[in-house]
Amino acid sequence: SEAGVGTIAVGVAKGRADVILISGYDGGTGAAPRTGVRHAGLPWELGVAETHQALLMNNLRNRVVIETDGKLLTGRDVAIAALLGAEEYGFATGPLIAIGCVMMRVCNLDTCPVGVATQNPKLRARFAGKPEYVENFMRFVAQDLREWMAKIGVKTVDEMIGHVEMLSQKKTTGNRKADTVDLSSLLYQPKICSNDYERYHTENQDHELHKTLDMNTLLMLCAPAVKSGKRISARLAIRNTDRVTGTILSSEIARKYGEAGLAEDTINLEFVGSAGQSFGAFLAPGVTMKLEGDSNDYIGKGLSGGKIIVVPPTDAAFNASENVIIGNVAFYGAISGEAYIRGIAGERFCVRNSGMSAVVEGVGDHGCEYMTGGCVVVLGETGRNFAAGMSGGVAYVYDKNGDFNARVNKALVSVKAPDTSDAEKIKLMLTKHEAATGSDTARAVLDGFDNEIGKFVKVIPVDYEKVVTVMDEERAKGTAYEDAMLIAFENVTGKKVS
């Protein structure tokens, strides 16, 4: 919720969003910095009102659902949200308190005293919440809302949505500042709104999924592989209007085989052209997608076990290692799988990666941002602010010019020389990269590897390295995983958990 959010809402509604969520400043995670909690954002009431009005005035309101959240606690809150234009309502703080949260605001420290926000087994044992507590809380909210609806004189929530004429500004006495508050913009009713049909979601949008490459080609082509595990290979053309290619195919695989997916390389798909956004998003295990050309943003978003390879066209006259070949925010939130990119990636490469392995020949600003796991090899230069917020995983950077230290964010990580085991891992990943992409850069490094390994640096979060080291030592002694994790936690934090 902020000034101008209505304009943004109109844009995403035209882009065929189904739900627009307006979040208020008052809610949020207990892991948030105190300055953010106190000073960022605006009340949800302002955002909902502006969004509802903007959508009405652009004849878009009945295409979308407006949802809101941000410390909704009572039926009265829901009633006001409905009257301002929202039709779905999110609750978090209230239900959390119902199951035992005491708002210590240490969600990010793994020290929650009541076992709500922690992976520590001893602290989790203190959790005393039950689903019934949340159920009862929500029943009370619903009952409170019914009472307010009775006062207003409506039978259904739909009858309330967008009827701001049922709201009025409170009158104050003896408060000079309160008397100057003007809520007329908040309570404005666009004249274009002539009936209730326009005030809330009544018209389902056609997302034209039948026109996607998955629906009209890939599902039929890969049906034998999905049904019986038969190996499939194909070569297809792709355009930048072909978005989320491979995602619907992966959903079909996941429905039948779950997280295990198919055997490696069961489905081999080669694409030629320029891929649209989110190429290979959430790609399932057993699917390998090779792109000869270039890709837009969000390639491999949420990668879930699949393999993505990107190479320049065979007739390209440019040097692949010196040109951008995939867009920004590649492999956002990937959890597993592999990627081999013969060329440079845009900004925020592997942001929030939690488990995949990737080789790329250069990245823009903010590489490996918020990474929590996995392994990345950057066989070239990086932009500024590399490893910002990186709390897990490891990155190896080929620092050929020796200037990487000026571009890394050392708030959470250390930069050191790779050891013998690191060198073996780098060599293996580069070998796979060269085999998958035919990379000249990888081949040159491998040919002189004994000399070139000295130009690599290892980027690893300080606390993560301590935890991994202690856990490896304990596991080698035969300690159970949960116990080893607890010992590592106590060792790193210096806090004894009883």
XYZ file of C-alpha atoms in Angstrom:
498
model
C 0.000 0.000 0.000
C 1.521 3.258 -1.126
C 0.671 6.312 -3.206
C 0.175 5.311 -6.839
C -0.681 1.671 -6.164
C -3.925 2.127 -8.091
C -1.985 2.835 -11.276
C 0.060 -0.325 -10.742
C -3.153 -2.286 -10.152
C -4.611 -1.080 -13.438
C -1.476 -2.216 -15.241
C -1.430 -5.722 -13.800
C -5.182 -6.081 -14.341
C -4.623 -5.286 -18.028
C -1.898 -7.931 -17.891
C -4.621 -10.380 -16.805
C -3.771 -10.773 -13.167
C -6.535 -12.631 -11.322
C -5.853 -11.390 -7.795
C -4.363 -8.085 -6.647
C -3.133 -8.120 -3.056
C -2.804 -4.839 -1.176
C -0.709 -5.240 1.972
C -0.790 -2.683 4.757
C 2.192 -1.409 6.720
C 0.996 -2.714 10.080
C 1.462 -6.440 9.483
C 4.498 -8.374 8.352
C 7.115 -10.771 9.600
C 8.742 -10.503 12.991
C 12.051 -10.865 11.163
C 11.653 -7.414 9.610
C 14.084 -4.654 10.650
C 12.593 -2.283 13.213
C 12.990 0.715 10.886
C 10.945 -1.117 8.252
C 8.255 -2.046 10.763
C 7.937 1.549 11.934
C 8.418 3.581 8.796
C 7.714 1.591 5.599
C 4.374 1.504 3.802
C 0.897 2.921 4.367
C -2.332 1.593 5.917
C -4.180 -0.990 3.828
C -7.273 1.219 3.857
C -5.558 3.799 1.630
C -4.242 1.200 -0.798
C -7.527 -0.687 -1.088
C -9.529 2.478 -1.666
C -7.160 3.781 -4.347
C -6.958 0.410 -6.087
C -10.724 -0.136 -6.110
C -11.388 3.366 -7.434
C -8.708 3.154 -10.136
C -9.977 -0.213 -11.384
C -13.574 1.039 -11.462
C -12.635 4.119 -13.453
C -10.853 1.948 -16.014
C -13.674 -0.629 -16.307
C -11.437 -3.352 -14.922
C -12.777 -3.950 -11.408
C -15.008 -6.945 -12.166
C -12.146 -8.822 -13.862
C -10.040 -9.170 -10.723
C -10.236 -10.001 -7.041
C -8.858 -7.447 -4.598
C -7.352 -9.010 -1.498
C -5.940 -7.162 1.483
C -3.964 -7.928 4.621
C -1.887 -6.125 7.206
C -2.994 -6.709 10.812
C -6.651 -7.510 10.171
C -7.879 -8.668 13.577
C -11.647 -8.259 13.857
C -14.884 -8.579 11.937
C -15.052 -4.784 11.890
C -11.738 -4.696 10.014
C -13.172 -7.096 7.436
C -16.342 -5.033 7.096
C -14.370 -1.837 6.459
C -12.127 -3.633 3.954
C -15.206 -4.884 2.095
C -16.862 -1.463 2.041
C -13.649 0.075 0.669
C -13.575 -2.515 -2.119
C -11.729 -5.678 -1.014
C -13.340 -9.102 -1.320
C -10.646 -11.387 0.134
C -8.909 -10.913 3.472
C -5.631 -12.255 4.810
C -4.916 -13.026 8.448
C -1.537 -13.827 9.990
C -0.830 -11.999 13.249
C -4.138 -12.966 14.864
C -3.930 -16.702 14.041
C -0.263 -16.771 15.072
C -1.103 -15.340 18.468
C -3.954 -17.846 18.740
C -1.473 -20.731 18.408
C 0.987 -19.272 20.892
C 3.086 -16.529 19.283
C 4.169 -13.938 21.863
C 5.592 -11.471 19.297
C 9.192 -11.607 20.455
C 10.197 -10.510 16.913
C 13.137 -12.933 16.723
C 11.746 -14.990 13.835
C 15.029 -14.638 11.959
C 17.258 -15.818 14.820
C 15.954 -19.375 15.246
C 15.377 -18.663 18.953
C 11.568 -18.435 19.108
C 10.778 -19.260 22.772
C 7.381 -20.789 21.993
C 8.496 -22.946 19.057
C 6.536 -21.195 16.313
C 9.352 -19.840 14.101
C 12.310 -22.165 14.614
C 13.946 -25.291 13.244
C 15.503 -26.050 16.630
C 13.970 -29.359 17.805
C 14.144 -28.455 21.519
C 12.406 -25.141 20.956
C 9.849 -26.731 18.640
C 8.973 -29.134 21.442
C 7.589 -26.144 23.360
C 4.962 -25.473 20.708
C 1.523 -25.901 22.271
C -0.719 -24.652 19.465
C -3.518 -26.622 17.853
C -5.395 -26.107 14.569
C -8.596 -25.779 16.563
C -7.293 -22.546 18.122
C -7.077 -20.904 14.700
C -10.454 -22.356 13.731
C -12.068 -20.845 16.826
C -10.393 -17.487 16.209
C -11.703 -17.340 12.652
C -15.189 -18.353 13.793
C -15.199 -15.417 16.216
C -14.086 -13.073 13.409
C -16.882 -14.406 11.198
C -19.447 -13.946 13.976
C -18.221 -10.404 14.569
C -18.577 -9.695 10.843
C -22.143 -11.070 10.853
C -23.067 -8.654 13.627
C -21.660 -5.693 11.702
C -23.482 -6.827 8.564
C -26.714 -6.955 10.561
C -26.125 -3.383 11.739
C -25.481 -2.253 8.169
C -28.489 -4.183 6.875
C -26.935 -6.571 4.335
C -27.205 -10.330 3.983
C -24.062 -11.132 1.979
C -20.508 -9.819 1.779
C -20.976 -9.113 -1.940
C -23.629 -6.546 -1.043
C -21.004 -4.610 0.922
C -18.112 -4.505 -1.520
C -17.304 -0.997 -2.688
C -20.259 0.649 -0.944
C -18.207 3.407 0.683
C -21.370 5.485 1.171
C -21.990 3.246 4.197
C -18.840 4.650 5.797
C -18.458 8.077 7.326
C -15.675 9.989 9.011
C -15.732 10.088 12.788
C -16.419 13.451 14.344
C -13.883 14.575 16.927
C -14.115 17.244 19.558
C -11.278 19.084 21.208
C -8.582 17.723 18.900
C -7.342 20.398 16.515
C -5.179 18.062 14.421
C -7.904 15.436 14.048
C -10.296 18.109 12.806
C -7.957 18.826 9.877
C -8.010 15.235 8.566
C -9.840 14.997 5.217
C -10.984 11.486 4.228
C -13.016 12.553 1.204
C -10.568 10.880 -1.202
C -10.755 7.646 0.777
C -14.564 7.665 0.680
C -14.905 8.762 -2.947
C -17.390 6.845 -5.085
C -16.633 7.020 -8.834
C -19.729 8.066 -10.774
C -18.957 5.443 -13.404
C -20.063 2.756 -10.931
C -23.760 2.259 -11.732
C -24.429 -1.249 -10.393
C -23.058 -3.923 -8.065
C -22.001 -6.091 -11.000
C -19.102 -3.694 -11.583
C -17.963 -3.539 -7.942
C -16.500 -7.011 -7.469
C -15.155 -9.990 -9.404
C -17.818 -11.326 -11.761
C -15.968 -11.979 -15.011
C -13.373 -14.729 -15.450
C -10.489 -13.854 -17.733
C -9.290 -15.982 -20.615
C -5.546 -16.456 -20.154
C -5.347 -18.241 -23.508
C -3.373 -21.119 -22.056
C -4.455 -23.213 -25.042
C -2.171 -21.049 -27.162
C 0.952 -21.763 -25.093
C 3.741 -23.936 -26.420
C 3.115 -26.401 -23.586
C -0.592 -26.888 -24.292
C -0.515 -26.983 -28.075
C 2.760 -28.897 -28.533
C 4.768 -30.117 -25.542
C 2.079 -32.056 -23.671
C 1.195 -34.098 -26.749
C 4.824 -34.540 -27.764
C 5.926 -35.680 -24.298
C 2.870 -37.787 -23.461
C 4.733 -41.131 -23.827
C 7.406 -39.919 -21.400
C 4.848 -38.724 -18.842
C 2.737 -41.865 -19.104
C 5.409 -44.573 -19.225
C 8.847 -42.985 -18.906
C 9.732 -43.393 -22.589
C 12.663 -41.206 -23.638
C 11.712 -38.270 -25.840
C 13.906 -35.917 -27.877
C 12.710 -33.017 -30.010
C 13.853 -29.739 -31.563
C 11.428 -26.816 -31.738
C 11.318 -23.135 -32.601
C 10.526 -20.644 -29.832
C 9.599 -16.935 -29.731
C 9.653 -14.377 -26.942
C 5.854 -14.555 -26.759
C 6.230 -18.164 -25.605
C 6.327 -17.665 -21.851
C 6.724 -20.188 -18.978
C 7.654 -22.842 -21.512
C 7.912 -26.218 -19.798
C 5.961 -25.272 -16.684
C 2.656 -26.957 -17.556
C 4.599 -30.012 -18.706
C 6.368 -30.084 -15.325
C 3.052 -29.835 -13.513
C 1.821 -32.952 -15.314
C 5.004 -34.803 -14.334
C 4.660 -33.674 -10.717
C 1.037 -34.824 -10.558
C 2.028 -38.341 -11.565
C 5.499 -38.784 -10.072
C 5.666 -36.220 -7.261
C 8.982 -34.675 -6.286
C 10.953 -37.625 -7.707
C 9.960 -36.785 -11.258
C 11.340 -38.789 -14.168
C 14.763 -40.363 -14.650
C 17.486 -37.943 -15.700
C 17.240 -36.750 -19.319
C 14.030 -38.684 -20.007
C 12.771 -35.645 -21.896
C 15.297 -33.730 -24.016
C 13.928 -30.615 -25.652
C 16.028 -28.293 -27.816
C 14.637 -24.855 -28.618
C 15.897 -22.435 -31.234
C 15.068 -18.741 -30.993
C 14.373 -16.183 -28.293
C 12.530 -17.507 -25.239
C 9.979 -15.411 -23.371
C 9.838 -14.843 -19.638
C 10.187 -17.724 -17.178
C 11.545 -20.272 -19.648
C 11.743 -23.575 -17.741
C 10.089 -22.225 -14.590
C 9.601 -24.939 -11.935
C 11.150 -27.470 -14.319
C 10.683 -31.008 -12.996
C 13.354 -33.720 -12.611
C 13.955 -35.675 -15.788
C 13.407 -32.728 -18.144
C 16.365 -31.157 -19.939
C 15.692 -27.980 -21.909
C 18.411 -26.587 -24.154
C 18.005 -23.173 -25.700
C 20.004 -22.099 -28.738
C 19.477 -18.365 -28.749
C 18.685 -16.119 -25.794
C 16.193 -15.829 -22.968
C 14.179 -13.114 -21.286
C 13.974 -12.598 -17.499
C 13.208 -15.247 -14.860
C 14.591 -18.226 -16.744
C 14.478 -21.308 -14.481
C 12.411 -19.585 -11.788
C 11.751 -22.092 -8.999
C 13.793 -24.754 -10.827
C 12.750 -28.030 -9.192
C 15.163 -30.679 -10.416
C 15.281 -30.103 -14.171
C 18.259 -29.091 -16.281
C 18.559 -25.915 -18.372
C 21.272 -25.223 -20.946
C 21.608 -21.976 -22.901
C 24.022 -21.453 -25.782
C 24.288 -18.799 -28.504
C 23.178 -19.581 -32.062
C 25.632 -21.743 -33.968
C 26.157 -18.989 -36.526
C 26.655 -16.226 -33.946
C 29.530 -13.899 -34.800
C 29.955 -12.579 -31.248
C 32.044 -13.939 -28.391
C 29.578 -15.758 -26.107
C 31.531 -15.089 -22.915
C 31.358 -11.324 -23.515
C 27.644 -10.976 -24.250
C 24.437 -11.193 -22.220
C 22.435 -14.264 -23.183
C 19.808 -14.511 -20.409
C 17.856 -11.778 -18.649
C 17.518 -10.620 -15.057
C 16.555 -12.641 -11.981
C 17.525 -15.977 -13.497
C 16.792 -19.070 -11.367
C 14.932 -17.081 -8.748
C 14.051 -19.360 -5.823
C 15.449 -22.501 -7.455
C 15.467 -25.513 -5.128
C 17.288 -28.184 -7.141
C 18.560 -28.970 -10.609
C 21.369 -27.798 -12.883
C 22.007 -24.933 -15.288
C 24.791 -24.282 -17.763
C 24.825 -20.835 -19.378
C 27.340 -20.091 -22.130
C 27.237 -16.328 -21.837
C 26.523 -13.581 -19.334
C 23.403 -13.294 -17.141
C 21.642 -10.075 -16.188
C 21.172 -8.760 -12.668
C 20.212 -10.773 -9.570
C 21.408 -14.120 -10.910
C 20.357 -17.017 -8.639
C 18.587 -14.765 -6.158
C 17.154 -16.926 -3.345
C 18.678 -20.080 -4.808
C 18.352 -22.787 -2.177
C 19.758 -25.892 -3.819
C 20.557 -25.822 -7.539
C 23.987 -25.876 -9.208
C 24.769 -23.384 -11.959
C 27.663 -22.360 -14.174
C 27.544 -18.990 -15.924
C 30.189 -16.948 -17.737
C 29.465 -13.615 -16.059
C 26.683 -11.899 -14.078
C 25.332 -8.407 -13.562
C 24.762 -6.605 -10.247
C 23.516 -8.366 -7.099
C 24.535 -11.896 -8.103
C 23.665 -14.674 -5.619
C 21.532 -12.250 -3.634
C 19.767 -13.864 -0.628
C 21.094 -17.277 -1.629
C 20.494 -19.944 1.020
C 21.932 -23.062 -0.605
C 23.292 -24.634 -3.760
C 26.478 -23.929 -5.686
C 27.268 -21.327 -8.347
C 30.370 -21.021 -10.519
C 30.845 -17.648 -12.224
C 33.353 -18.102 -15.021
C 33.828 -14.392 -15.605
C 33.209 -10.948 -14.141
C 30.460 -9.999 -11.696
C 28.620 -6.752 -11.148
C 28.577 -4.867 -7.873
C 27.005 -6.028 -4.612
C 27.650 -9.729 -5.188
C 26.381 -12.016 -2.363
C 24.207 -9.390 -0.651
C 22.133 -11.147 2.010
C 23.658 -14.504 1.101
C 23.167 -16.807 4.101
C 23.868 -20.244 2.634
C 25.379 -22.134 -0.255
C 28.699 -21.388 -1.921
C 29.874 -19.475 -4.974
C 33.137 -19.772 -6.880
C 34.175 -16.767 -8.956
C 36.900 -16.744 -11.615
C 38.637 -13.530 -10.546
C 40.873 -13.228 -13.576
C 41.618 -9.540 -13.053
C 41.952 -9.714 -9.274
C 39.363 -7.002 -8.592
C 36.451 -9.079 -7.271
C 36.876 -7.846 -3.684
C 35.666 -4.414 -4.749
C 32.362 -5.866 -5.981
C 31.400 -8.320 -3.249
C 29.177 -7.447 -0.290
C 31.013 -8.843 2.736
C 28.294 -8.207 5.310
C 27.564 -11.934 5.671
C 30.247 -13.706 3.622
C 33.957 -14.299 3.555
C 36.128 -14.502 0.444
C 38.933 -17.048 0.474
C 40.992 -19.306 -1.731
C 39.403 -22.663 -2.661
C 40.864 -25.759 -0.985
C 41.481 -29.136 -2.625
C 37.883 -30.332 -2.344
C 36.675 -27.011 -3.749
C 39.026 -27.397 -6.698
C 37.602 -30.838 -7.437
C 34.057 -29.479 -7.344
C 34.942 -26.564 -9.637
C 36.659 -28.883 -12.105
C 33.681 -31.239 -12.186
C 31.196 -28.401 -12.753
C 33.328 -26.862 -15.503
C 33.671 -30.251 -17.183
C 29.885 -30.617 -17.210
C 29.532 -27.047 -18.469
C 31.948 -27.627 -21.340
C 30.226 -30.877 -22.281
C 26.769 -29.270 -22.220
C 27.581 -25.993 -23.970
C 30.875 -26.458 -25.835
C 32.212 -23.440 -23.939
C 35.626 -22.242 -25.151
C 36.119 -20.393 -21.868
C 35.550 -23.525 -19.791
C 37.829 -25.519 -22.107
C 40.641 -22.967 -21.734
C 40.401 -23.004 -17.929
C 40.305 -26.799 -17.805
C 43.329 -27.087 -20.110
C 45.414 -25.021 -17.722
C 43.500 -25.885 -14.568
C 46.504 -26.255 -12.249
C 47.413 -22.633 -12.937
C 43.907 -21.227 -13.368
C 42.543 -22.582 -10.074
C 44.617 -19.958 -8.293
C 42.467 -17.260 -9.910
C 39.254 -18.603 -8.378
C 37.864 -17.275 -5.103
C 35.370 -18.971 -2.829
C 32.450 -16.962 -1.442
C 30.733 -18.553 1.539
C 28.590 -17.140 4.367
C 30.551 -17.058 7.622
C 27.901 -18.584 9.897
C 26.872 -21.107 7.254
C 30.453 -22.327 6.992
C 30.650 -22.738 10.774
C 27.405 -24.708 10.883
C 28.395 -26.948 7.983
C 31.817 -27.621 9.525
C 30.392 -28.601 12.924
C 27.631 -30.703 11.379
C 30.103 -32.559 9.166
C 32.285 -33.315 12.197
C 29.310 -34.540 14.228
C 27.894 -36.628 11.393
C 31.311 -38.239 10.952
C 31.089 -39.296 14.604
C 27.746 -40.965 13.918
C 25.564 -38.240 15.491
C 21.961 -38.163 14.253
C 21.119 -35.312 11.874
C 18.736 -33.505 14.267
C 21.225 -33.730 17.129
C 24.085 -32.598 14.899
C 22.035 -29.578 13.849
C 21.330 -28.705 17.474
C 25.013 -28.992 18.412
C 25.967 -26.800 15.445
C 23.369 -24.204 16.464
C 24.671 -24.034 20.031
C 28.272 -23.931 18.824
C 27.721 -21.064 16.385
C 25.352 -18.933 18.485
C 26.938 -19.674 21.851
C 23.422 -20.165 23.260
C 22.565 -23.315 25.137
C 19.079 -24.566 24.382
C 17.400 -26.434 27.219
